[in-house]
PDB file of C-alpha atoms in Angstrom:
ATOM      1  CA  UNK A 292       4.051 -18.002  12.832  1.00 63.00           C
ATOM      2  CA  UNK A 293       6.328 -17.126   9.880  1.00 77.00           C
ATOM      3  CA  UNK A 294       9.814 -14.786  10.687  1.00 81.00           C
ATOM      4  CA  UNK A 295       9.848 -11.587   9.086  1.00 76.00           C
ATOM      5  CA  UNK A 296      11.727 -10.726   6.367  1.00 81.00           C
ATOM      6  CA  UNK A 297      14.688  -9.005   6.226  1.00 76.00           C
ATOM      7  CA  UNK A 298      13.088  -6.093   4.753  1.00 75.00           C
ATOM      8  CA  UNK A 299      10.673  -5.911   7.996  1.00 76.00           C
ATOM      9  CA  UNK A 300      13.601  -6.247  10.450  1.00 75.00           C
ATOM     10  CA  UNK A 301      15.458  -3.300   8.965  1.00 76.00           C
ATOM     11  CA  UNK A 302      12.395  -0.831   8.214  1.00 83.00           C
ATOM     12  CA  UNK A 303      12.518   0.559  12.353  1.00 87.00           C
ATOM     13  CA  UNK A 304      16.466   1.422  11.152  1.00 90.00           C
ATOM     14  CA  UNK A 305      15.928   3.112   7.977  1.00 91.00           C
ATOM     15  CA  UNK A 306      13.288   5.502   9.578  1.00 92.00           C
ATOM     16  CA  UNK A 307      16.451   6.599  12.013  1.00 94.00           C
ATOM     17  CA  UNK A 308      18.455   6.876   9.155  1.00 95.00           C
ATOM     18  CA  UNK A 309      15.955   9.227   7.649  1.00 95.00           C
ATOM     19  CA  UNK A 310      15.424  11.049  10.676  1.00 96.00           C
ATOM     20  CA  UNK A 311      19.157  11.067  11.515  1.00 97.00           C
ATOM     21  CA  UNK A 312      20.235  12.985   8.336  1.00 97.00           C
ATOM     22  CA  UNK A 313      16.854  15.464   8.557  1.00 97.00           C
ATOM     23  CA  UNK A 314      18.176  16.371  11.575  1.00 97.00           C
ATOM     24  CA  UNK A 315      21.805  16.350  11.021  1.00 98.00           C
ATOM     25  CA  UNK A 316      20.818  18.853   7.841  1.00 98.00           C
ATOM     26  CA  UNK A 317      18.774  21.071  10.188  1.00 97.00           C
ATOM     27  CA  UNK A 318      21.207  21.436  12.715  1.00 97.00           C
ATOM     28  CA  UNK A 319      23.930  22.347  10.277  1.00 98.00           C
ATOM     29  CA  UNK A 320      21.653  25.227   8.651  1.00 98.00           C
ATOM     30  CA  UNK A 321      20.552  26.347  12.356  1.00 98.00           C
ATOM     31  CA  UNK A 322      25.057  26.348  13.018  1.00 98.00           C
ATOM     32  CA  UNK A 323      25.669  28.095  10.193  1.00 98.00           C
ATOM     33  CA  UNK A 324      22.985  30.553  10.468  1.00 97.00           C
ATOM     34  CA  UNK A 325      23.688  31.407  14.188  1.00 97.00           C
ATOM     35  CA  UNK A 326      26.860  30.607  15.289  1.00 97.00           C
ATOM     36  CA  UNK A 327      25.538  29.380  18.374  1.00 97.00           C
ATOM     37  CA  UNK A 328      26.346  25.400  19.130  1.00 97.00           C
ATOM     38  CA  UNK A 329      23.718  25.294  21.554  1.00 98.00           C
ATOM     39  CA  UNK A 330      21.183  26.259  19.765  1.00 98.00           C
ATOM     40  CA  UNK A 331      22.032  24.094  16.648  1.00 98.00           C
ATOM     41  CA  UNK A 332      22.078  20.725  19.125  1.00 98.00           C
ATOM     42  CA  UNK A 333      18.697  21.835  20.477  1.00 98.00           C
ATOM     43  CA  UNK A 334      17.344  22.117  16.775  1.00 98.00           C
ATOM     44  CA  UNK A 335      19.121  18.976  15.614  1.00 98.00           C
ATOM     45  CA  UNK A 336      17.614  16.870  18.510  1.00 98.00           C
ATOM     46  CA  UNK A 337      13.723  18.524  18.501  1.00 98.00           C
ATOM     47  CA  UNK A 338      13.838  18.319  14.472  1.00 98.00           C
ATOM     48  CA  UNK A 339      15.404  14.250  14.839  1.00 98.00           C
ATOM     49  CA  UNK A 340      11.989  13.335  17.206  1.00 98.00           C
ATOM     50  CA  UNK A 341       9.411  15.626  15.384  1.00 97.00           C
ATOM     51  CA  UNK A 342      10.768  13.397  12.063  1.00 97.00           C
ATOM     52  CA  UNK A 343      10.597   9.806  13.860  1.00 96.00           C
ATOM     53  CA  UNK A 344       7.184  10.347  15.086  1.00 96.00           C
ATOM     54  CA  UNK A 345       5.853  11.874  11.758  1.00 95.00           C
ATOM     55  CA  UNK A 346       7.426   8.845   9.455  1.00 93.00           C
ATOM     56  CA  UNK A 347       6.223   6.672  12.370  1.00 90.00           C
ATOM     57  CA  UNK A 348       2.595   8.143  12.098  1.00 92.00           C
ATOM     58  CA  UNK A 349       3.095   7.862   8.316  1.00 90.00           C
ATOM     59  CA  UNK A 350       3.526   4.149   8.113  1.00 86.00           C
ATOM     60  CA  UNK A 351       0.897   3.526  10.731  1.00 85.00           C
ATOM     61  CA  UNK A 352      -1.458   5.028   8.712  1.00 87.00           C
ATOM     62  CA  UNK A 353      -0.371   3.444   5.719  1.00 80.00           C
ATOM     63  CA  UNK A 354      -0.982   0.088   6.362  1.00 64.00           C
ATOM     64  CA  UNK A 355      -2.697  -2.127   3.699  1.00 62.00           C
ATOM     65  CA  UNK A 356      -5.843  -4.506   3.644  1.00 59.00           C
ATOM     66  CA  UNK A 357      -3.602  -7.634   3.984  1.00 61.00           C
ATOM     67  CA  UNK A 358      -1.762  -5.652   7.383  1.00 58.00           C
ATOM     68  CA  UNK A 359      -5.545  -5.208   8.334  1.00 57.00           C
ATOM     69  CA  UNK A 360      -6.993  -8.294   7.651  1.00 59.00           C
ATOM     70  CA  UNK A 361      -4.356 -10.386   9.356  1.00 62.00           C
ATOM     71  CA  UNK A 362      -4.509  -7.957  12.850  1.00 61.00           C
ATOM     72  CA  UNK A 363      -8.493  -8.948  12.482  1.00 62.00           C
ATOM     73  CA  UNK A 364      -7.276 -11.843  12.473  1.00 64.00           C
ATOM     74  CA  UNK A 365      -9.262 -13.499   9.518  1.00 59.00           C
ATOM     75  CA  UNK A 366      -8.748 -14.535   5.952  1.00 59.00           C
ATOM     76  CA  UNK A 367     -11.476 -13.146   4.028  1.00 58.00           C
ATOM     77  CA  UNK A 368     -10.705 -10.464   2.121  1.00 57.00           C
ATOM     78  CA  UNK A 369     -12.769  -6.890   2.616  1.00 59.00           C
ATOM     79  CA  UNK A 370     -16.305  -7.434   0.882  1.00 62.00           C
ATOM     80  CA  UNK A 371     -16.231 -11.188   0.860  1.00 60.00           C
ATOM     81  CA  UNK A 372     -18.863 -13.066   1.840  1.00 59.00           C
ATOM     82  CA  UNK A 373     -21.066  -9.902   2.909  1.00 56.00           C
ATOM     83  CA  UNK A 374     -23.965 -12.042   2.980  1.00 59.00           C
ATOM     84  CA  UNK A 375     -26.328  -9.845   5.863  1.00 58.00           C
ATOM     85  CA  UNK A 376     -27.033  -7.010   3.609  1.00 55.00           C
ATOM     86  CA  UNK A 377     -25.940  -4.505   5.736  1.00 58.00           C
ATOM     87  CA  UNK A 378     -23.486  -2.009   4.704  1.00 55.00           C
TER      88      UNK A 378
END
């Protein structure tokens, strides 16, 4: 089993980054709108989970043949060795 990279390790961060700012930016435009703290925390933390689970939906469905192929767990690559005729 090979370690994954460093690019791999960080990805589950940068989405929180991403969704942190979304929602800082949403909560400062709900503040400044309304005046009303409250309210602007309650935006800020329903806009930081609606934005995790859509880039985390987004990458799920994303995934390439390689991704695929390896959670199959063979080596063939789609359409190899499609030898039964049936399609």
């Amino acid at each position: 089993m090979t370690t994954p990279s460093r690019r791999d390790r960080l990805r589950p961060v940068e989405l929180l980054g991403i969704s942190a700012i979304v929602a800082v930016f949403v909560g400062l435009v709900v503040l400044f709108s309304t005046r009303e703290v409250t309210l602007a925390l309650i935006f800020l933390g329903v806009a930081f989970i609606v934005v995790v689970v859509v880039l985390a939906m987004l990458q799920l469905a994303s995934t390439s043949d390689q991704d695929d192929n390896d959670m199959l767990g063979g080596h063939k690559t789609p359409g190899e060795g499609d030898t039964d005729g049936f399609h």
